[in-house]
Amino acid sequence: MSTTVSDTQSLLKQAIDPKLPVLPPDTLKVAIAAMTQASASCVLIAFEQQLIGIFTERDVVKITANEIPLAGMIIAEVMTQRPIAISLDQAENIFKVLDILRSSSLA
């Protein structure tokens, strides 16, 4: 069974949940609650419809391992800033994706 472009777009859209974005001033507790509620391993941090950060389960582990107090901490203090992102149009072309990954030293 072969995968078509429309199948790929559908799968990508399902993977990107618009209900998950967290705002920069939100607390770490809000971000972790959003991850838990969505059964997701990460949340996207957005501001004015722009992706500005990502917060993952791995970030929770790092913070906990460093014994950083979580109370009152805002997500903007601990998120990974300026994550590399690609549009759905770019995702359709594997060579464009590879180019983006290489230019970001990820491939």
mmCIF file of C-alpha atoms in Angstrom:
data_model
loop_
_atom_site.group_PDB
_atom_site.id
_atom_site.type_symbol
_atom_site.label_atom_id
_atom_site.label_comp_id
_atom_site.label_asym_id
_atom_site.label_seq_id
_atom_site.Cartn_x
_atom_site.Cartn_y
_atom_site.Cartn_z
ATOM 1 C CA MET A 1 0.000 0.000 0.000
ATOM 2 C CA SER A 2 1.509 3.323 -1.059
ATOM 3 C CA THR A 3 1.108 6.597 0.784
ATOM 4 C CA THR A 4 -0.172 9.575 -1.161
ATOM 5 C CA VAL A 5 0.587 13.254 -0.573
ATOM 6 C CA SER A 6 -2.921 13.782 0.808
ATOM 7 C CA ASP A 7 -2.407 10.848 3.215
ATOM 8 C CA THR A 8 0.831 12.413 4.392
ATOM 9 C CA GLN A 9 -0.800 15.825 4.855
ATOM 10 C CA SER A 10 -3.619 14.240 6.831
ATOM 11 C CA LEU A 11 -1.165 12.445 9.127
ATOM 12 C CA LEU A 12 0.860 15.638 9.636
ATOM 13 C CA LYS A 13 -2.254 17.630 10.487
ATOM 14 C CA GLN A 14 -3.293 14.977 13.016
ATOM 15 C CA ALA A 15 0.139 15.156 14.628
ATOM 16 C CA ILE A 16 -0.089 18.921 15.050
ATOM 17 C CA ASP A 17 -2.746 19.624 17.660
ATOM 18 C CA PRO A 18 -3.782 23.303 17.671
ATOM 19 C CA LYS A 19 -5.270 22.894 21.165
ATOM 20 C CA LEU A 20 -1.844 22.390 22.708
ATOM 21 C CA PRO A 21 -0.072 25.765 22.392
ATOM 22 C CA VAL A 22 0.892 27.287 25.707
ATOM 23 C CA LEU A 23 1.606 31.000 26.165
ATOM 24 C CA PRO A 24 5.016 32.304 27.339
ATOM 25 C CA PRO A 25 3.708 33.675 30.671
ATOM 26 C CA ASP A 26 1.970 30.393 31.557
ATOM 27 C CA THR A 27 3.387 28.505 34.500
ATOM 28 C CA LEU A 28 5.222 25.228 34.279
ATOM 29 C CA LYS A 29 2.232 23.659 36.042
ATOM 30 C CA VAL A 30 -0.060 24.789 33.179
ATOM 31 C CA ALA A 31 2.324 23.359 30.571
ATOM 32 C CA ILE A 32 2.653 20.008 32.335
ATOM 33 C CA ALA A 33 -1.128 19.848 32.802
ATOM 34 C CA ALA A 34 -1.617 20.503 29.062
ATOM 35 C CA MET A 35 0.820 17.708 28.232
ATOM 36 C CA THR A 36 -0.931 15.336 30.625
ATOM 37 C CA GLN A 37 -4.424 16.189 29.389
ATOM 38 C CA ALA A 38 -3.396 15.639 25.767
ATOM 39 C CA SER A 39 -1.269 12.567 26.531
ATOM 40 C CA ALA A 40 1.527 14.390 24.723
ATOM 41 C CA SER A 41 5.266 14.335 25.267
ATOM 42 C CA CYS A 42 5.589 18.042 24.526
ATOM 43 C CA VAL A 43 3.743 21.343 24.252
ATOM 44 C CA LEU A 44 4.314 24.145 21.799
ATOM 45 C CA ILE A 45 4.706 27.676 23.099
ATOM 46 C CA ALA A 46 3.151 30.243 20.791
ATOM 47 C CA PHE A 47 2.715 33.985 20.785
ATOM 48 C CA GLU A 48 0.626 35.851 18.214
ATOM 49 C CA GLN A 49 0.275 32.720 16.055
ATOM 50 C CA GLN A 50 4.065 32.247 15.961
ATOM 51 C CA LEU A 51 5.898 29.246 17.377
ATOM 52 C CA ILE A 52 8.484 30.559 19.807
ATOM 53 C CA GLY A 53 9.320 27.502 21.876
ATOM 54 C CA ILE A 54 8.798 23.883 22.796
ATOM 55 C CA PHE A 55 8.734 22.166 26.186
ATOM 56 C CA THR A 56 9.218 18.411 26.398
ATOM 57 C CA GLU A 57 9.192 15.591 28.931
ATOM 58 C CA ARG A 58 12.973 15.657 28.716
ATOM 59 C CA ASP A 59 12.912 19.279 29.935
ATOM 60 C CA VAL A 60 10.882 18.169 32.973
ATOM 61 C CA VAL A 61 13.508 15.512 33.730
ATOM 62 C CA LYS A 62 16.368 18.044 33.447
ATOM 63 C CA ILE A 63 14.631 20.537 35.737
ATOM 64 C CA THR A 64 13.828 17.856 38.289
ATOM 65 C CA ALA A 65 17.350 16.394 38.178
ATOM 66 C CA ASN A 66 18.809 19.856 38.805
ATOM 67 C CA GLU A 67 16.440 20.232 41.786
ATOM 68 C CA ILE A 68 15.062 23.492 40.434
ATOM 69 C CA PRO A 69 11.897 24.513 42.300
ATOM 70 C CA LEU A 70 8.916 24.268 39.959
ATOM 71 C CA ALA A 71 6.541 26.474 41.932
ATOM 72 C CA GLY A 72 5.844 29.742 40.153
ATOM 73 C CA MET A 73 8.265 29.055 37.314
ATOM 74 C CA ILE A 74 7.011 30.318 33.954
ATOM 75 C CA ILE A 75 7.364 28.271 30.799
ATOM 76 C CA ALA A 76 9.314 31.000 28.962
ATOM 77 C CA GLU A 77 12.167 30.500 31.463
ATOM 78 C CA VAL A 78 12.653 26.816 30.655
ATOM 79 C CA MET A 79 11.368 26.194 27.113
ATOM 80 C CA THR A 80 13.661 25.483 24.193
ATOM 81 C CA GLN A 81 13.554 28.721 22.245
ATOM 82 C CA ARG A 82 13.292 29.082 18.477
ATOM 83 C CA PRO A 83 12.672 25.422 17.623
ATOM 84 C CA ILE A 84 13.220 24.450 14.026
ATOM 85 C CA ALA A 85 9.886 24.035 12.265
ATOM 86 C CA ILE A 86 8.773 23.253 8.764
ATOM 87 C CA SER A 87 5.521 24.019 6.997
ATOM 88 C CA LEU A 88 3.233 21.333 5.633
ATOM 89 C CA ASP A 89 4.256 22.411 2.125
ATOM 90 C CA GLN A 90 7.930 21.884 2.966
ATOM 91 C CA ALA A 91 7.174 18.522 4.577
ATOM 92 C CA GLU A 92 5.891 17.198 1.265
ATOM 93 C CA ASN A 93 9.381 17.405 -0.226
ATOM 94 C CA ILE A 94 11.923 15.145 1.492
ATOM 95 C CA PHE A 95 14.787 17.029 -0.138
ATOM 96 C CA LYS A 96 13.543 20.321 1.327
ATOM 97 C CA VAL A 97 13.273 18.687 4.763
ATOM 98 C CA LEU A 98 16.821 17.346 4.474
ATOM 99 C CA ASP A 99 18.043 20.783 3.384
ATOM 100 C CA ILE A 100 16.449 22.387 6.441
ATOM 101 C CA LEU A 101 17.904 19.737 8.755
ATOM 102 C CA ARG A 102 21.379 20.093 7.238
ATOM 103 C CA SER A 103 21.311 23.883 7.386
ATOM 104 C CA SER A 104 20.433 23.557 11.083
ATOM 105 C CA SER A 105 23.225 20.997 11.673
ATOM 106 C CA LEU A 106 20.705 18.272 12.502
ATOM 107 C CA ALA A 107 21.429 15.860 9.665
#
